[in-house]
PDB file of C-alpha atoms in Angstrom:
ATOM      1  CA  UNK A 218       9.220  80.929  27.287  1.00 60.00           C
ATOM      2  CA  UNK A 219       5.646  80.640  26.154  1.00 67.00           C
ATOM      3  CA  UNK A 220       5.110  77.646  23.909  1.00 85.00           C
ATOM      4  CA  UNK A 221       2.527  76.879  21.277  1.00 91.00           C
ATOM      5  CA  UNK A 222       2.626  73.328  19.970  1.00 93.00           C
ATOM      6  CA  UNK A 223       0.856  71.905  16.942  1.00 93.00           C
ATOM      7  CA  UNK A 224       0.623  68.346  15.679  1.00 83.00           C
ATOM      8  CA  UNK A 225       3.531  68.097  13.305  1.00 72.00           C
ATOM      9  CA  UNK A 226       1.764  66.665  10.286  1.00 81.00           C
ATOM     10  CA  UNK A 227       1.700  66.581   7.401  1.00 91.00           C
ATOM     11  CA  UNK A 228      -1.976  65.733   7.539  1.00 95.00           C
ATOM     12  CA  UNK A 229      -3.554  64.203   4.469  1.00 97.00           C
ATOM     13  CA  UNK A 230      -7.316  63.796   4.071  1.00 97.00           C
ATOM     14  CA  UNK A 231      -9.552  62.887   1.124  1.00 97.00           C
ATOM     15  CA  UNK A 232     -11.825  65.486  -0.408  1.00 97.00           C
ATOM     16  CA  UNK A 233     -15.074  65.779   1.523  1.00 97.00           C
ATOM     17  CA  UNK A 234     -13.626  64.481   4.791  1.00 97.00           C
ATOM     18  CA  UNK A 235     -13.221  66.337   8.077  1.00 97.00           C
ATOM     19  CA  UNK A 236      -9.737  67.664   8.805  1.00 97.00           C
ATOM     20  CA  UNK A 237      -8.849  68.089  12.476  1.00 96.00           C
ATOM     21  CA  UNK A 238      -5.987  70.341  13.515  1.00 97.00           C
ATOM     22  CA  UNK A 239      -4.834  70.617  17.118  1.00 96.00           C
ATOM     23  CA  UNK A 240      -2.851  73.120  19.151  1.00 95.00           C
ATOM     24  CA  UNK A 241      -1.738  73.245  22.783  1.00 95.00           C
ATOM     25  CA  UNK A 242      -0.318  76.209  24.654  1.00 93.00           C
ATOM     26  CA  UNK A 243       1.733  76.531  27.798  1.00 89.00           C
ATOM     27  CA  UNK A 244       0.681  79.900  29.231  1.00 82.00           C
ATOM     28  CA  UNK A 245      -2.390  79.261  31.356  1.00 79.00           C
ATOM     29  CA  UNK A 246      -3.411  82.932  31.319  1.00 79.00           C
ATOM     30  CA  UNK A 247      -3.622  83.160  27.525  1.00 81.00           C
ATOM     31  CA  UNK A 248      -6.709  85.066  26.508  1.00 82.00           C
ATOM     32  CA  UNK A 249      -7.315  84.834  22.793  1.00 90.00           C
ATOM     33  CA  UNK A 250      -6.587  82.314  20.087  1.00 94.00           C
ATOM     34  CA  UNK A 251      -6.361  82.484  16.339  1.00 95.00           C
ATOM     35  CA  UNK A 252      -6.056  80.191  13.361  1.00 97.00           C
ATOM     36  CA  UNK A 253      -4.254  81.412  10.275  1.00 97.00           C
ATOM     37  CA  UNK A 254      -4.030  79.750   6.875  1.00 97.00           C
ATOM     38  CA  UNK A 255      -0.849  80.124   4.868  1.00 96.00           C
ATOM     39  CA  UNK A 256      -0.544  79.029   1.258  1.00 95.00           C
ATOM     40  CA  UNK A 257       2.933  78.164   0.032  1.00 91.00           C
ATOM     41  CA  UNK A 258       4.990  81.309  -0.564  1.00 90.00           C
ATOM     42  CA  UNK A 259       2.257  83.601   0.743  1.00 94.00           C
ATOM     43  CA  UNK A 260       1.633  85.427   3.990  1.00 95.00           C
ATOM     44  CA  UNK A 261      -0.730  84.112   6.687  1.00 96.00           C
ATOM     45  CA  UNK A 262      -4.377  85.096   6.608  1.00 96.00           C
ATOM     46  CA  UNK A 263      -6.741  84.933   9.549  1.00 95.00           C
ATOM     47  CA  UNK A 264      -9.536  82.389   9.265  1.00 96.00           C
ATOM     48  CA  UNK A 265     -10.837  82.012  12.828  1.00 95.00           C
ATOM     49  CA  UNK A 266     -10.571  83.637  16.229  1.00 95.00           C
ATOM     50  CA  UNK A 267     -11.916  82.307  19.546  1.00 95.00           C
ATOM     51  CA  UNK A 268     -11.875  83.803  23.020  1.00 92.00           C
ATOM     52  CA  UNK A 269     -14.121  81.701  25.263  1.00 92.00           C
ATOM     53  CA  UNK A 270     -14.523  78.005  25.965  1.00 94.00           C
ATOM     54  CA  UNK A 271     -16.626  76.001  23.565  1.00 96.00           C
ATOM     55  CA  UNK A 272     -17.178  75.925  19.833  1.00 96.00           C
ATOM     56  CA  UNK A 273     -17.291  78.710  17.293  1.00 96.00           C
ATOM     57  CA  UNK A 274     -18.529  77.962  13.798  1.00 97.00           C
ATOM     58  CA  UNK A 275     -17.966  79.917  10.595  1.00 96.00           C
ATOM     59  CA  UNK A 276     -19.054  78.149   7.447  1.00 96.00           C
ATOM     60  CA  UNK A 277     -17.086  74.932   7.076  1.00 97.00           C
ATOM     61  CA  UNK A 278     -14.719  75.911   9.891  1.00 98.00           C
ATOM     62  CA  UNK A 279     -15.221  75.233  13.601  1.00 98.00           C
ATOM     63  CA  UNK A 280     -12.791  76.363  16.284  1.00 97.00           C
ATOM     64  CA  UNK A 281     -12.910  74.641  19.663  1.00 97.00           C
ATOM     65  CA  UNK A 282     -11.337  75.996  22.839  1.00 96.00           C
ATOM     66  CA  UNK A 283     -10.771  74.256  26.158  1.00 95.00           C
ATOM     67  CA  UNK A 284      -8.878  76.561  28.527  1.00 92.00           C
ATOM     68  CA  UNK A 285      -8.772  73.999  31.342  1.00 92.00           C
ATOM     69  CA  UNK A 286      -6.886  71.578  29.100  1.00 93.00           C
ATOM     70  CA  UNK A 287      -5.039  74.389  27.309  1.00 93.00           C
ATOM     71  CA  UNK A 288      -5.887  73.294  23.816  1.00 94.00           C
ATOM     72  CA  UNK A 289      -7.540  74.788  20.809  1.00 96.00           C
ATOM     73  CA  UNK A 290      -8.526  72.931  17.664  1.00 97.00           C
ATOM     74  CA  UNK A 291      -9.770  73.664  14.164  1.00 98.00           C
ATOM     75  CA  UNK A 292     -12.152  71.407  12.282  1.00 98.00           C
ATOM     76  CA  UNK A 293     -12.616  71.785   8.552  1.00 98.00           C
ATOM     77  CA  UNK A 294     -15.725  70.030   7.272  1.00 98.00           C
ATOM     78  CA  UNK A 295     -16.188  68.925   3.673  1.00 98.00           C
ATOM     79  CA  UNK A 296     -12.500  69.523   2.989  1.00 98.00           C
ATOM     80  CA  UNK A 297     -11.656  70.842  -0.460  1.00 97.00           C
ATOM     81  CA  UNK A 298      -8.370  70.737  -2.393  1.00 97.00           C
ATOM     82  CA  UNK A 299      -8.276  74.533  -2.017  1.00 97.00           C
ATOM     83  CA  UNK A 300      -7.953  74.003   1.753  1.00 97.00           C
ATOM     84  CA  UNK A 301      -4.481  72.525   1.183  1.00 97.00           C
ATOM     85  CA  UNK A 302      -2.188  74.868   3.089  1.00 96.00           C
ATOM     86  CA  UNK A 303      -0.263  75.250   6.325  1.00 95.00           C
ATOM     87  CA  UNK A 304      -2.434  76.128   9.296  1.00 96.00           C
ATOM     88  CA  UNK A 305      -0.862  78.199  12.054  1.00 95.00           C
ATOM     89  CA  UNK A 306      -2.172  78.439  15.593  1.00 95.00           C
ATOM     90  CA  UNK A 307      -1.496  81.744  17.381  1.00 93.00           C
ATOM     91  CA  UNK A 308      -2.012  82.727  21.004  1.00 91.00           C
ATOM     92  CA  UNK A 309      -2.309  86.158  22.602  1.00 86.00           C
ATOM     93  CA  UNK A 310      -1.265  86.137  26.249  1.00 74.00           C
ATOM     94  CA  UNK A 311      -3.438  89.093  27.212  1.00 66.00           C
ATOM     95  CA  UNK A 312      -3.305  91.260  30.291  1.00 59.00           C
ATOM     96  CA  UNK A 313      -3.305  88.805  33.180  1.00 52.00           C
ATOM     97  CA  UNK A 314       0.331  87.712  33.047  1.00 50.00           C
ATOM     98  CA  UNK A 315       1.884  90.502  35.084  1.00 52.00           C
ATOM     99  CA  UNK A 316       1.397  93.212  32.518  1.00 57.00           C
ATOM    100  CA  UNK A 317       0.045  93.805  29.068  1.00 63.00           C
ATOM    101  CA  UNK A 318       1.458  91.302  26.624  1.00 68.00           C
ATOM    102  CA  UNK A 319      -0.628  91.268  23.514  1.00 74.00           C
ATOM    103  CA  UNK A 320       1.924  90.008  21.018  1.00 79.00           C
ATOM    104  CA  UNK A 321       1.047  86.804  19.237  1.00 85.00           C
ATOM    105  CA  UNK A 322       3.039  83.613  19.686  1.00 88.00           C
ATOM    106  CA  UNK A 323       2.772  81.167  16.787  1.00 91.00           C
ATOM    107  CA  UNK A 324       3.083  77.426  16.541  1.00 91.00           C
ATOM    108  CA  UNK A 325       5.151  75.835  13.787  1.00 91.00           C
ATOM    109  CA  UNK A 326       2.076  75.028  11.744  1.00 93.00           C
ATOM    110  CA  UNK A 327       0.494  71.886  10.350  1.00 95.00           C
ATOM    111  CA  UNK A 328       0.617  71.203   6.621  1.00 94.00           C
ATOM    112  CA  UNK A 329      -2.747  69.956   5.375  1.00 96.00           C
ATOM    113  CA  UNK A 330      -3.156  68.233   2.026  1.00 96.00           C
ATOM    114  CA  UNK A 331      -6.647  67.496   0.704  1.00 97.00           C
ATOM    115  CA  UNK A 332      -6.566  64.846  -2.001  1.00 95.00           C
ATOM    116  CA  UNK A 333      -9.172  64.981  -4.810  1.00 93.00           C
TER     117      UNK A 333
ATOM    118  CA  UNK B 165      -7.334 100.292   0.478  1.00 61.00           C
ATOM    119  CA  UNK B 166      -6.139  99.790   4.057  1.00 69.00           C
ATOM    120  CA  UNK B 167      -3.348  97.338   4.536  1.00 93.00           C
ATOM    121  CA  UNK B 168       0.291  96.563   5.136  1.00 96.00           C
ATOM    122  CA  UNK B 169       2.852  97.005   2.408  1.00 96.00           C
ATOM    123  CA  UNK B 170       6.226  95.329   2.466  1.00 97.00           C
ATOM    124  CA  UNK B 171       8.965  96.053  -0.028  1.00 95.00           C
ATOM    125  CA  UNK B 172      10.738  94.706  -1.859  1.00 95.00           C
ATOM    126  CA  UNK B 173       9.108  91.334  -2.477  1.00 95.00           C
ATOM    127  CA  UNK B 174      12.475  89.735  -3.284  1.00 95.00           C
ATOM    128  CA  UNK B 175      15.855  90.912  -2.048  1.00 94.00           C
ATOM    129  CA  UNK B 176      19.341  89.595  -2.635  1.00 92.00           C
ATOM    130  CA  UNK B 177      22.182  90.417  -0.294  1.00 89.00           C
ATOM    131  CA  UNK B 178      25.877  89.861  -0.581  1.00 89.00           C
ATOM    132  CA  UNK B 179      27.640  88.510   2.457  1.00 87.00           C
ATOM    133  CA  UNK B 180      28.797  91.273   4.792  1.00 87.00           C
ATOM    134  CA  UNK B 181      26.180  93.721   3.550  1.00 91.00           C
ATOM    135  CA  UNK B 182      23.413  95.374   5.564  1.00 94.00           C
ATOM    136  CA  UNK B 183      19.969  95.522   4.000  1.00 95.00           C
ATOM    137  CA  UNK B 184      16.763  97.241   5.090  1.00 96.00           C
ATOM    138  CA  UNK B 185      13.291  95.821   4.605  1.00 97.00           C
ATOM    139  CA  UNK B 186      10.428  98.274   4.450  1.00 97.00           C
ATOM    140  CA  UNK B 187       7.057  97.902   6.156  1.00 98.00           C
ATOM    141  CA  UNK B 188       4.292 100.510   5.988  1.00 97.00           C
ATOM    142  CA  UNK B 189       0.727 100.282   7.306  1.00 97.00           C
ATOM    143  CA  UNK B 190      -2.281 102.561   6.935  1.00 96.00           C
ATOM    144  CA  UNK B 191      -4.550 100.703   9.353  1.00 95.00           C
ATOM    145  CA  UNK B 192      -3.813 103.139  12.197  1.00 94.00           C
ATOM    146  CA  UNK B 193      -2.534 100.224  14.289  1.00 93.00           C
ATOM    147  CA  UNK B 194      -0.428 100.897  17.362  1.00 92.00           C
ATOM    148  CA  UNK B 195       1.626  97.721  17.253  1.00 93.00           C
ATOM    149  CA  UNK B 196       3.898  96.402  14.546  1.00 95.00           C
ATOM    150  CA  UNK B 197       5.908  93.208  14.375  1.00 95.00           C
ATOM    151  CA  UNK B 198       8.635  91.497  12.385  1.00 97.00           C
ATOM    152  CA  UNK B 199       8.648  87.721  12.037  1.00 96.00           C
ATOM    153  CA  UNK B 200      11.071  85.401  10.325  1.00 96.00           C
ATOM    154  CA  UNK B 201       9.956  82.145   8.682  1.00 95.00           C
ATOM    155  CA  UNK B 202      12.302  79.393   7.543  1.00 93.00           C
ATOM    156  CA  UNK B 203      11.160  76.499   5.306  1.00 85.00           C
ATOM    157  CA  UNK B 204       8.843  74.144   7.172  1.00 77.00           C
ATOM    158  CA  UNK B 205       8.951  76.333  10.258  1.00 81.00           C
ATOM    159  CA  UNK B 206       6.503  78.577  12.041  1.00 85.00           C
ATOM    160  CA  UNK B 207       6.889  82.291  12.647  1.00 91.00           C
ATOM    161  CA  UNK B 208       9.611  83.480  14.987  1.00 92.00           C
ATOM    162  CA  UNK B 209       9.370  86.985  16.422  1.00 92.00           C
ATOM    163  CA  UNK B 210      12.341  89.268  15.737  1.00 96.00           C
ATOM    164  CA  UNK B 211      11.179  92.636  17.120  1.00 96.00           C
ATOM    165  CA  UNK B 212       7.924  94.300  17.977  1.00 94.00           C
ATOM    166  CA  UNK B 213       6.810  97.802  18.766  1.00 94.00           C
ATOM    167  CA  UNK B 214       3.785  98.802  20.807  1.00 91.00           C
ATOM    168  CA  UNK B 215       4.115 102.524  20.199  1.00 92.00           C
ATOM    169  CA  UNK B 216       6.150 105.093  18.305  1.00 94.00           C
ATOM    170  CA  UNK B 217       9.750 105.478  19.511  1.00 95.00           C
ATOM    171  CA  UNK B 218       9.620 102.235  21.491  1.00 94.00           C
ATOM    172  CA  UNK B 219      10.352  98.631  20.535  1.00 94.00           C
ATOM    173  CA  UNK B 220      11.266  95.356  22.202  1.00 93.00           C
ATOM    174  CA  UNK B 221      13.356  92.374  21.216  1.00 94.00           C
ATOM    175  CA  UNK B 222      11.570  89.208  20.295  1.00 92.00           C
ATOM    176  CA  UNK B 223      12.943  85.696  20.421  1.00 90.00           C
ATOM    177  CA  UNK B 224      15.612  86.048  17.717  1.00 94.00           C
ATOM    178  CA  UNK B 225      16.724  89.712  17.688  1.00 96.00           C
ATOM    179  CA  UNK B 226      20.469  89.124  17.311  1.00 96.00           C
ATOM    180  CA  UNK B 227      21.780  90.493  14.016  1.00 96.00           C
ATOM    181  CA  UNK B 228      18.715  92.665  13.405  1.00 97.00           C
ATOM    182  CA  UNK B 229      17.793  96.256  14.181  1.00 97.00           C
ATOM    183  CA  UNK B 230      14.594  98.288  13.880  1.00 98.00           C
ATOM    184  CA  UNK B 231      13.288 101.815  14.304  1.00 97.00           C
ATOM    185  CA  UNK B 232       9.815 103.215  14.892  1.00 97.00           C
ATOM    186  CA  UNK B 233       9.923 106.922  14.146  1.00 97.00           C
ATOM    187  CA  UNK B 234       6.412 107.034  12.679  1.00 96.00           C
ATOM    188  CA  UNK B 235       3.290 105.099  13.560  1.00 96.00           C
ATOM    189  CA  UNK B 236       2.947 103.916   9.979  1.00 97.00           C
ATOM    190  CA  UNK B 237       6.476 102.620   9.472  1.00 98.00           C
ATOM    191  CA  UNK B 238       8.614  99.896  11.042  1.00 98.00           C
ATOM    192  CA  UNK B 239      11.699  99.130   8.926  1.00 98.00           C
ATOM    193  CA  UNK B 240      13.909  96.136   9.684  1.00 98.00           C
ATOM    194  CA  UNK B 241      17.645  96.152   9.025  1.00 97.00           C
ATOM    195  CA  UNK B 242      19.358  92.818   8.592  1.00 96.00           C
ATOM    196  CA  UNK B 243      22.964  93.452   9.559  1.00 94.00           C
ATOM    197  CA  UNK B 244      26.109  91.599   8.606  1.00 89.00           C
ATOM    198  CA  UNK B 245      26.082  90.144  12.126  1.00 88.00           C
ATOM    199  CA  UNK B 246      23.130  87.937  11.156  1.00 89.00           C
ATOM    200  CA  UNK B 247      24.941  84.814  10.025  1.00 87.00           C
ATOM    201  CA  UNK B 248      22.056  83.046   8.334  1.00 90.00           C
ATOM    202  CA  UNK B 249      19.738  85.724   6.962  1.00 93.00           C
ATOM    203  CA  UNK B 250      18.178  83.793   4.087  1.00 95.00           C
ATOM    204  CA  UNK B 251      14.494  83.528   5.030  1.00 96.00           C
ATOM    205  CA  UNK B 252      10.981  84.823   4.436  1.00 97.00           C
ATOM    206  CA  UNK B 253      10.364  87.989   6.473  1.00 98.00           C
ATOM    207  CA  UNK B 254       6.854  88.974   7.467  1.00 97.00           C
ATOM    208  CA  UNK B 255       5.712  92.280   8.876  1.00 97.00           C
ATOM    209  CA  UNK B 256       2.444  92.487  10.779  1.00 96.00           C
ATOM    210  CA  UNK B 257       0.416  95.041  12.670  1.00 95.00           C
ATOM    211  CA  UNK B 258      -2.378  94.994  15.216  1.00 91.00           C
ATOM    212  CA  UNK B 259      -4.285  97.025  17.723  1.00 88.00           C
ATOM    213  CA  UNK B 260      -2.419  96.602  21.012  1.00 82.00           C
ATOM    214  CA  UNK B 261      -5.253  94.905  22.839  1.00 78.00           C
ATOM    215  CA  UNK B 262      -6.317  91.573  24.275  1.00 73.00           C
ATOM    216  CA  UNK B 263      -8.591  90.159  21.628  1.00 74.00           C
ATOM    217  CA  UNK B 264      -7.149  91.432  18.403  1.00 82.00           C
ATOM    218  CA  UNK B 265      -5.489  89.568  15.615  1.00 88.00           C
ATOM    219  CA  UNK B 266      -2.451  90.591  13.603  1.00 91.00           C
ATOM    220  CA  UNK B 267      -2.625  91.422   9.914  1.00 94.00           C
ATOM    221  CA  UNK B 268       0.282  90.579   7.654  1.00 96.00           C
ATOM    222  CA  UNK B 269       2.042  92.138   4.715  1.00 97.00           C
ATOM    223  CA  UNK B 270       2.869  90.026   1.666  1.00 96.00           C
ATOM    224  CA  UNK B 271       6.388  89.277   2.889  1.00 97.00           C
ATOM    225  CA  UNK B 272       9.942  89.812   1.685  1.00 97.00           C
ATOM    226  CA  UNK B 273      12.046  86.863   0.610  1.00 96.00           C
ATOM    227  CA  UNK B 274      15.692  87.590   1.389  1.00 95.00           C
ATOM    228  CA  UNK B 275      18.461  85.527  -0.163  1.00 94.00           C
ATOM    229  CA  UNK B 276      22.182  85.776   0.500  1.00 89.00           C
ATOM    230  CA  UNK B 277      24.243  85.386  -2.663  1.00 86.00           C
TER     231      UNK B 277
END
């Protein structure tokens, strides 16, 4: 059973601070990694994807991937109250695990609250 | 506009009744998925389909059934065998490939009354 674990939260940060969200995964051959944001009662929306080791920046968001340690993180700089949501980590196993397996496995999510 | 459409948005089911949730996509994606989300929980995979006329069980398939007769459509039936069906159901689609994300519909909230 492939596992994706996220820090349970809830995570509360003041407005303007950096929010750090972490995710670990069990399948060493996982190929691609995604962060989704989900507002209460809504469906998830993709905010970041990362495929290779290192950092990937998009505006106030930075995704970090370390395949050797099997973790991926999301940093949100200058956090805003509108960033308050549940953040879901998702992992795509890819085509090295004995066959094509491109379905996404999701973590349980971390609830982030940004306080004004 | 391209996207994924789920209907209805809210659905009420009496105990012992089967209900079918609709999911249609016009993104020309090969793969479609059904997830279930309970309060405070992540997404759990019910069924997925890589191609027309083929589908596989996910982690929690018991009490559910699907069909994939057309590329655009992947309906989910919640049967009376599903003992705790009240949940938020999400349909998604993707290109069946290594580095592609899934796109979601707006969800169907099912409540047993």
